[in-house]
mmCIF file of C-alpha atoms in Angstrom:
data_model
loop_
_atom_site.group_PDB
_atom_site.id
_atom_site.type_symbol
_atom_site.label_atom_id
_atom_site.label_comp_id
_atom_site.label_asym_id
_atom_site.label_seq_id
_atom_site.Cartn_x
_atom_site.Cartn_y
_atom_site.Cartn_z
ATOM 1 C CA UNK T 1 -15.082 48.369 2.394
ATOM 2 C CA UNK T 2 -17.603 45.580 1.489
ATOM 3 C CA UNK T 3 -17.702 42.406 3.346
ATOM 4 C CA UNK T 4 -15.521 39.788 1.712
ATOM 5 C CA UNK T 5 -17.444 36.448 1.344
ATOM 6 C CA UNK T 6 -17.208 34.301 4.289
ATOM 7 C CA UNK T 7 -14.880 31.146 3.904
ATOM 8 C CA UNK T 8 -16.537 27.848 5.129
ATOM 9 C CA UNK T 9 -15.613 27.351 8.757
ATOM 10 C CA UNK T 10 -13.674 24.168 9.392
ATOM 11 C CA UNK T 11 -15.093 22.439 12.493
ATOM 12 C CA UNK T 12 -12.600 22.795 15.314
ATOM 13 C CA UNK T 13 -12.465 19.156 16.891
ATOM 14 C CA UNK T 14 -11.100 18.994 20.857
ATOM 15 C CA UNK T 15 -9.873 15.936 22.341
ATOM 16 C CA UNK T 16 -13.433 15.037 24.243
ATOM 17 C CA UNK T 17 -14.597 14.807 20.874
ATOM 18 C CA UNK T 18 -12.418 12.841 19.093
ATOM 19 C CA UNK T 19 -12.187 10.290 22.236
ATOM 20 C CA UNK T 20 -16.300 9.951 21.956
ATOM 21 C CA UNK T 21 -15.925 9.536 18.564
ATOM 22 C CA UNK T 22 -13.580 6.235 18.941
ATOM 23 C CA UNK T 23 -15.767 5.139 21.519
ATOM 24 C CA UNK T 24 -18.807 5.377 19.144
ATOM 25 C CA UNK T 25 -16.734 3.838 16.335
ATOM 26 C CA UNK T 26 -15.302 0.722 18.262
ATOM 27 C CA UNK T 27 -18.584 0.421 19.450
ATOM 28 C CA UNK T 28 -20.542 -0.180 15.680
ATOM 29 C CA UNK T 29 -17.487 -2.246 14.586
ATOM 30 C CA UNK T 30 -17.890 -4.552 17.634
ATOM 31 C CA UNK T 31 -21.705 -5.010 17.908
ATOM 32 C CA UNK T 32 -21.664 -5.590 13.781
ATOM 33 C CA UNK T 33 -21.715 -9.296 12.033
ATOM 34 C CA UNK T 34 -19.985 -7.360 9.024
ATOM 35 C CA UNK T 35 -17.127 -5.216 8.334
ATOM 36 C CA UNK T 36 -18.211 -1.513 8.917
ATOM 37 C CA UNK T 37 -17.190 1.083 6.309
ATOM 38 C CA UNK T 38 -15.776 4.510 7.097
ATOM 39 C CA UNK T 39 -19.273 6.272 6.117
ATOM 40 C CA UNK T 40 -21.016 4.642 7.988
ATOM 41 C CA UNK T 41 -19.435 5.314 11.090
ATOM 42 C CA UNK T 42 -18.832 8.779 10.213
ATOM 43 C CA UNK T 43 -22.730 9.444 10.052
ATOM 44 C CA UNK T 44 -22.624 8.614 13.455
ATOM 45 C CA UNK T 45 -19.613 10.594 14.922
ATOM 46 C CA UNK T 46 -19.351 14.527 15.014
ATOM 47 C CA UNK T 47 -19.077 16.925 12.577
ATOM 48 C CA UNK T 48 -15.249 17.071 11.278
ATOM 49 C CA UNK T 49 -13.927 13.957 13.072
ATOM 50 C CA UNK T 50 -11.299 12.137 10.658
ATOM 51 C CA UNK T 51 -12.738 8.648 10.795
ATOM 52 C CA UNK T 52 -9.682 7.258 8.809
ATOM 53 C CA UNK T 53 -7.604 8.767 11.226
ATOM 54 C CA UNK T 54 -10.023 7.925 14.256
ATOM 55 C CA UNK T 55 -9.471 3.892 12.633
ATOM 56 C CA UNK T 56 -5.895 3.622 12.496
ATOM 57 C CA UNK T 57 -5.481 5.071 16.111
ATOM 58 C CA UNK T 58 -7.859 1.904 17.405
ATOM 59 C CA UNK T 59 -6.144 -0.006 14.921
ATOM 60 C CA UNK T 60 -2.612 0.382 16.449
ATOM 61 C CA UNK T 61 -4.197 0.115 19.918
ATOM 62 C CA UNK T 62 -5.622 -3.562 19.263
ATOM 63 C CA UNK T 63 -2.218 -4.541 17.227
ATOM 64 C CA UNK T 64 -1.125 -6.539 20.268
ATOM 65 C CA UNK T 65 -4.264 -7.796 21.999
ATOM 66 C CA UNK T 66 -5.827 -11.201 21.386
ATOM 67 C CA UNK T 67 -8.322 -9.648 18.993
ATOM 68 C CA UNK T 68 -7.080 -7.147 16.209
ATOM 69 C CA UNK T 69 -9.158 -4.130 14.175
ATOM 70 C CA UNK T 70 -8.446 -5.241 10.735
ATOM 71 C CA UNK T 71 -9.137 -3.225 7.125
ATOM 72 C CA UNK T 72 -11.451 -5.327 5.029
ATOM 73 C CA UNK T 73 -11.842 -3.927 1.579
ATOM 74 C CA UNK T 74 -11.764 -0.616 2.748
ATOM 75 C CA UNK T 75 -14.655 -1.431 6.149
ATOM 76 C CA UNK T 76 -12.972 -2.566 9.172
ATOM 77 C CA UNK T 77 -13.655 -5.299 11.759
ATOM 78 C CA UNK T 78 -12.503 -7.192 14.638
ATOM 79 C CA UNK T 79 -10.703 -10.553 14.089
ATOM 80 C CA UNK T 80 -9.369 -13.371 16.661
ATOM 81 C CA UNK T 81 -5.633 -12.078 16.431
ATOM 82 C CA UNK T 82 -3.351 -14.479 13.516
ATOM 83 C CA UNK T 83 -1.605 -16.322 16.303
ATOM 84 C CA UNK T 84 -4.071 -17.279 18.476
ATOM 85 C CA UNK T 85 -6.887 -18.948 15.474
ATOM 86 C CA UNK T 86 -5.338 -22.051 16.286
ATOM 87 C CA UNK T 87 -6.870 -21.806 20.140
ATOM 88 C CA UNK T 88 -9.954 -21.257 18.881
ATOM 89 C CA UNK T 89 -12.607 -24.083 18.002
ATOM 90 C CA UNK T 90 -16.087 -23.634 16.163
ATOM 91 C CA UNK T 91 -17.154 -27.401 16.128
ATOM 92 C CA UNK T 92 -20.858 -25.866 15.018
ATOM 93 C CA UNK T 93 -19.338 -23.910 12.278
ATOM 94 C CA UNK T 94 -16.275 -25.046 10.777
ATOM 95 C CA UNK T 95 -15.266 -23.888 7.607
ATOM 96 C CA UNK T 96 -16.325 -25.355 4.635
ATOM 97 C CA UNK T 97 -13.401 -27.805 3.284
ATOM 98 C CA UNK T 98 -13.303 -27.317 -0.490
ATOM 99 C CA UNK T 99 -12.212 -29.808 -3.306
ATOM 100 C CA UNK T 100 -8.715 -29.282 -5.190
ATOM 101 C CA UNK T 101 -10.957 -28.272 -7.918
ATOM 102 C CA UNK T 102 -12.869 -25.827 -6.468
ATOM 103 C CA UNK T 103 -9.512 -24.543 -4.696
ATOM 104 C CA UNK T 104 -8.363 -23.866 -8.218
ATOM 105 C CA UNK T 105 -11.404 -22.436 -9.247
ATOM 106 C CA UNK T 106 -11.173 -19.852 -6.664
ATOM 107 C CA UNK T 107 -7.645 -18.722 -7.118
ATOM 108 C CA UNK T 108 -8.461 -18.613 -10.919
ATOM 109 C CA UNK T 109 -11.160 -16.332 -10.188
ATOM 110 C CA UNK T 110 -9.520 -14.327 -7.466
ATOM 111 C CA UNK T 111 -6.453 -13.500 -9.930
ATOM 112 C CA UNK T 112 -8.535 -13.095 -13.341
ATOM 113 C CA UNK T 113 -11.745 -11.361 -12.361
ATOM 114 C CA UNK T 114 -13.352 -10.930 -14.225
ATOM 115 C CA UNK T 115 -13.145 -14.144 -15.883
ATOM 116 C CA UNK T 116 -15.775 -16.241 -17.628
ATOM 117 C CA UNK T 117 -16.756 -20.063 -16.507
ATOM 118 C CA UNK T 118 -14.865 -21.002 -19.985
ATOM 119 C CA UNK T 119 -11.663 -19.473 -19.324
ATOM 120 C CA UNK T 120 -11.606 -21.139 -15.685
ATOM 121 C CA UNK T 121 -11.786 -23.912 -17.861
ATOM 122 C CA UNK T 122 -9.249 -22.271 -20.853
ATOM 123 C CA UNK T 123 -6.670 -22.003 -17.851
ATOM 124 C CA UNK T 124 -7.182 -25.256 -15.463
ATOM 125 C CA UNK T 125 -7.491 -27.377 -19.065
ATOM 126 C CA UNK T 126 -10.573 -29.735 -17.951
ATOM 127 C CA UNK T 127 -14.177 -28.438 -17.610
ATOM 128 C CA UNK T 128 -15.624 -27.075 -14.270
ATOM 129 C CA UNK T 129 -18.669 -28.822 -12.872
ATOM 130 C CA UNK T 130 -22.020 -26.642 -11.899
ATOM 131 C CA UNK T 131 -21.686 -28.248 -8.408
ATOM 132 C CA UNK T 132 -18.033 -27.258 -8.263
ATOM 133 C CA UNK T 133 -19.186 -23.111 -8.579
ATOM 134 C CA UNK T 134 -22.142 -23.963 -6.953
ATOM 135 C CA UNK T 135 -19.792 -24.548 -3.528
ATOM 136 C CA UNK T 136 -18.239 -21.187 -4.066
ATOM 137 C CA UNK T 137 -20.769 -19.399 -4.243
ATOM 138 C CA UNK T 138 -22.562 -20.876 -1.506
ATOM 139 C CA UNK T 139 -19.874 -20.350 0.545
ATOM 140 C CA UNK T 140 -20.449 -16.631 0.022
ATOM 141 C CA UNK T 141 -16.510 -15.882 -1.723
ATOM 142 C CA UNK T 142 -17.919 -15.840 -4.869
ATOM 143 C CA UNK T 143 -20.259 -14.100 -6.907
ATOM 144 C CA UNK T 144 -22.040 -12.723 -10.281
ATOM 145 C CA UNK T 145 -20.324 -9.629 -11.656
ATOM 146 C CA UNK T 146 -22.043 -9.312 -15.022
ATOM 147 C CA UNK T 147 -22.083 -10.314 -18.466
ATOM 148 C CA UNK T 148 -19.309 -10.173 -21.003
ATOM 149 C CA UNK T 149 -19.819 -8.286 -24.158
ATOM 150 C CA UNK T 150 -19.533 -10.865 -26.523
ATOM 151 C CA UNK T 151 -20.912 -14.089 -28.377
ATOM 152 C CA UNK T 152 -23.802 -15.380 -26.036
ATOM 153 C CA UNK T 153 -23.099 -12.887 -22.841
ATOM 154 C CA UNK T 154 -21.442 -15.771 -20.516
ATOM 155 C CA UNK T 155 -21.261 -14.118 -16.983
ATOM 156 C CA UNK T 156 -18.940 -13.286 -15.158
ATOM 157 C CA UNK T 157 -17.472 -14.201 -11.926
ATOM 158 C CA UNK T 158 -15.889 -12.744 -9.654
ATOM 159 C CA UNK T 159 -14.685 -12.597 -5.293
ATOM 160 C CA UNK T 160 -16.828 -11.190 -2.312
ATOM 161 C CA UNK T 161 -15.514 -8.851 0.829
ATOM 162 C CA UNK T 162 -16.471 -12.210 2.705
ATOM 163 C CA UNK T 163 -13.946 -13.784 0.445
ATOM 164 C CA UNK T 164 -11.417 -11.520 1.752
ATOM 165 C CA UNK T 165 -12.759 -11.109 5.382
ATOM 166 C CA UNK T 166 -12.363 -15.166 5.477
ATOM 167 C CA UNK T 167 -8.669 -15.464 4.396
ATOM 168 C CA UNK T 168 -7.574 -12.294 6.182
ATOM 169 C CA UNK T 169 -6.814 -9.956 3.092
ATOM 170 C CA UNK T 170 -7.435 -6.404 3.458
ATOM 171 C CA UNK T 171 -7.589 -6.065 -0.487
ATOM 172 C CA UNK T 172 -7.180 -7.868 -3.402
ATOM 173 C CA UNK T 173 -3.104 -6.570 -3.702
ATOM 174 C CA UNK T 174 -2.639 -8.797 -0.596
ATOM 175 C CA UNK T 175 -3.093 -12.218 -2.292
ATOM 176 C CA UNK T 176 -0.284 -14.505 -2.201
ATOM 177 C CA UNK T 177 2.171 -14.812 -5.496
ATOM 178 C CA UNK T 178 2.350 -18.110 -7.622
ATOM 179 C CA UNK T 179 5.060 -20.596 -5.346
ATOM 180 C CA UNK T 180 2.958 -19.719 -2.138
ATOM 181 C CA UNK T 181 -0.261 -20.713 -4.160
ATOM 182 C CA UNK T 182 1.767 -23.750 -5.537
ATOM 183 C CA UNK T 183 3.328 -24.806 -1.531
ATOM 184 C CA UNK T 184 -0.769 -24.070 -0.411
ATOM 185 C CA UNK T 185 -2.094 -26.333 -2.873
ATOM 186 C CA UNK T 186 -4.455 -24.212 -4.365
ATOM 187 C CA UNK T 187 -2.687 -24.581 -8.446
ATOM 188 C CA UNK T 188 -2.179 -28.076 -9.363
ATOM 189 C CA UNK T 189 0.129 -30.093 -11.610
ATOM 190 C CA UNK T 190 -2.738 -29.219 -14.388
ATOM 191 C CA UNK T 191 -2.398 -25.487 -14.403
ATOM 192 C CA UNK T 192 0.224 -24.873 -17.831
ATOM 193 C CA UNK T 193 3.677 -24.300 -17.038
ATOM 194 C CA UNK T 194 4.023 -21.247 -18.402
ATOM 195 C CA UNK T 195 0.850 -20.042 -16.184
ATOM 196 C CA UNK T 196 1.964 -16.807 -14.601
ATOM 197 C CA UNK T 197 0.171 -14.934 -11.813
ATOM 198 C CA UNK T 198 -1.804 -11.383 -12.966
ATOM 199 C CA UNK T 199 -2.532 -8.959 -10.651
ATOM 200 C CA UNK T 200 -5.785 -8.881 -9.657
ATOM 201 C CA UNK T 201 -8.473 -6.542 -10.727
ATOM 202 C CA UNK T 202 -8.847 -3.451 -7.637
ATOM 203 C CA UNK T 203 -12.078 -2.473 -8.349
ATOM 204 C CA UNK T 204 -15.433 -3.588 -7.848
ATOM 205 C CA UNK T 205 -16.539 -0.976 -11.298
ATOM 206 C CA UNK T 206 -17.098 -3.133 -14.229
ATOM 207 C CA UNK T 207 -14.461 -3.243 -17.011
ATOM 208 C CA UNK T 208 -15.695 -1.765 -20.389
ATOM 209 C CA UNK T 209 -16.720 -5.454 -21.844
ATOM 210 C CA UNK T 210 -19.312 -5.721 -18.807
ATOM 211 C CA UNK T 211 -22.669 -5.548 -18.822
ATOM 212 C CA UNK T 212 -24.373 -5.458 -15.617
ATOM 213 C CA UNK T 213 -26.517 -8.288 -14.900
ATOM 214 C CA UNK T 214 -30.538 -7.250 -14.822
ATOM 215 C CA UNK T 215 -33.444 -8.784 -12.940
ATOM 216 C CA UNK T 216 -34.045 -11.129 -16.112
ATOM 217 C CA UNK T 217 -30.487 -12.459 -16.118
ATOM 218 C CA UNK T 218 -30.644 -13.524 -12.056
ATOM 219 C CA UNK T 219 -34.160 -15.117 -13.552
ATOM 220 C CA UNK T 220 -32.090 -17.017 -16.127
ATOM 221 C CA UNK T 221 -29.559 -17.821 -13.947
ATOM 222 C CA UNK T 222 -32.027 -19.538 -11.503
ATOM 223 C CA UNK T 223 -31.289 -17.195 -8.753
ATOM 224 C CA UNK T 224 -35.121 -15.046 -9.058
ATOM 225 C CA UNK T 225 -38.086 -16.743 -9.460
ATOM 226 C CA UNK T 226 -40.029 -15.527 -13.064
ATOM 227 C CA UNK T 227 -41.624 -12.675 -12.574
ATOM 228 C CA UNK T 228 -43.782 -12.609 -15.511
ATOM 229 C CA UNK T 229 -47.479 -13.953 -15.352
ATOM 230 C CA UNK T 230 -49.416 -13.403 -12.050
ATOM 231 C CA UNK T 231 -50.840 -15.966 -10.023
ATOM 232 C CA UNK T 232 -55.190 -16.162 -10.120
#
């Protein structure tokens, strides 16, 4: 009888493996500035390890320590633990205090992305300054998506991971509904009354009325320097 074709093997992981393999991942997440993503670390670990798996079981050991292993947008990184931020001071780099305006801004654009600079200014009812977006994005919570298909292309706007890392949202499903927006202060007495909360966009893909932005649009948009003639 012939040989039957050999079924892919399925890499038997033991224990000593799968502890080396949490070592190796709490390790990258620790000595990295940034939230780590599942790929990366699983580059890095043996053949066959479940990573995800691997991330929750660290996760659930730091749940009650003063630092915690937290999901960010699907990477995962260590945060001082909710209850004990307060104890902790950073006189050389607080956090940025924004306007009511640009608080606005940012919920508008956390909740509608993608969403043009005219319909922030379609939904708060007054315009929004340069300087006002200008903060935002500085701040590194928000960013360029593309251009809208449509009259004049405006771009579009959208949040960061950084955006999320900062107020402690995994992913965009986490953000607050419209009376805990109202009791933080981030929707004013100008935002319409019958203003209702959408839920936010899950995916990073542009939507089908999306262009994405070129090398010529960051030049028009001040954030490349022209790239046409060459210096003599």
């Amino acid at each position: 009888m012939d040989d039957e074709a050999a079924e892919p093997t399925v890499p038997v992981v033991d224990e000593r493996a799968l502890r080396e393999a949490e070592r190796i991942a709490e390790a990258l997440v620790f000595a990295s500035a940034q939230p780590v993503s599942e790929g990366f670390i699983a580059e890095r670990v043996s053949r066959g390890v479940d990573v995800h798996a691997i991330m929750q079981r660290l996760k659930a050991d730091y749940a009650m320590r003063g630092v915690n292993l937290i999901q960010v947008d699907g990477a995962w990184a260590f945060r001082t633990a909710a209850d004990l931020s307060f104890v902790i001071r950073r006189d050389d780099n607080e956090a940025r205090k924004l306007s009511r305006a640009a608080l606005e801004v940012l919920a508008i654009i956390a909740y509608h992305q993608p969403v043009t600079r005219a319909e922030i200014e379609d939904i708060r009812g007054v315009q929004t300054s340069k300087g006002t977006l200008d903060v935002l994005m500085e701040a590194g919570w928000v960013r360029f998506r593309g251009r809208r298909r449509t009259p004049g292309r405006p771009v579009t706007l959208g949040t960061t991971r950084d955006f999320l890392d900062h107020f402690g949202l995994e992913e965009l499903r986490d953000l607050p509904g419209l009376e805990e927006l109202k009791g933080a202060g981030l929707l004013s007495g100008r935002i319409p009354a019958n203003f209702n909360v959408p839920s936010p966009l899950m995916s990073d893909e542009l939507t089908e009325d999306e262009d994405p932005i070129t090398q010529l649009d960051l030049e028009e948009l001040g954030l490349l320097a022209p790239s046409g003639g060459s210096d003599e």
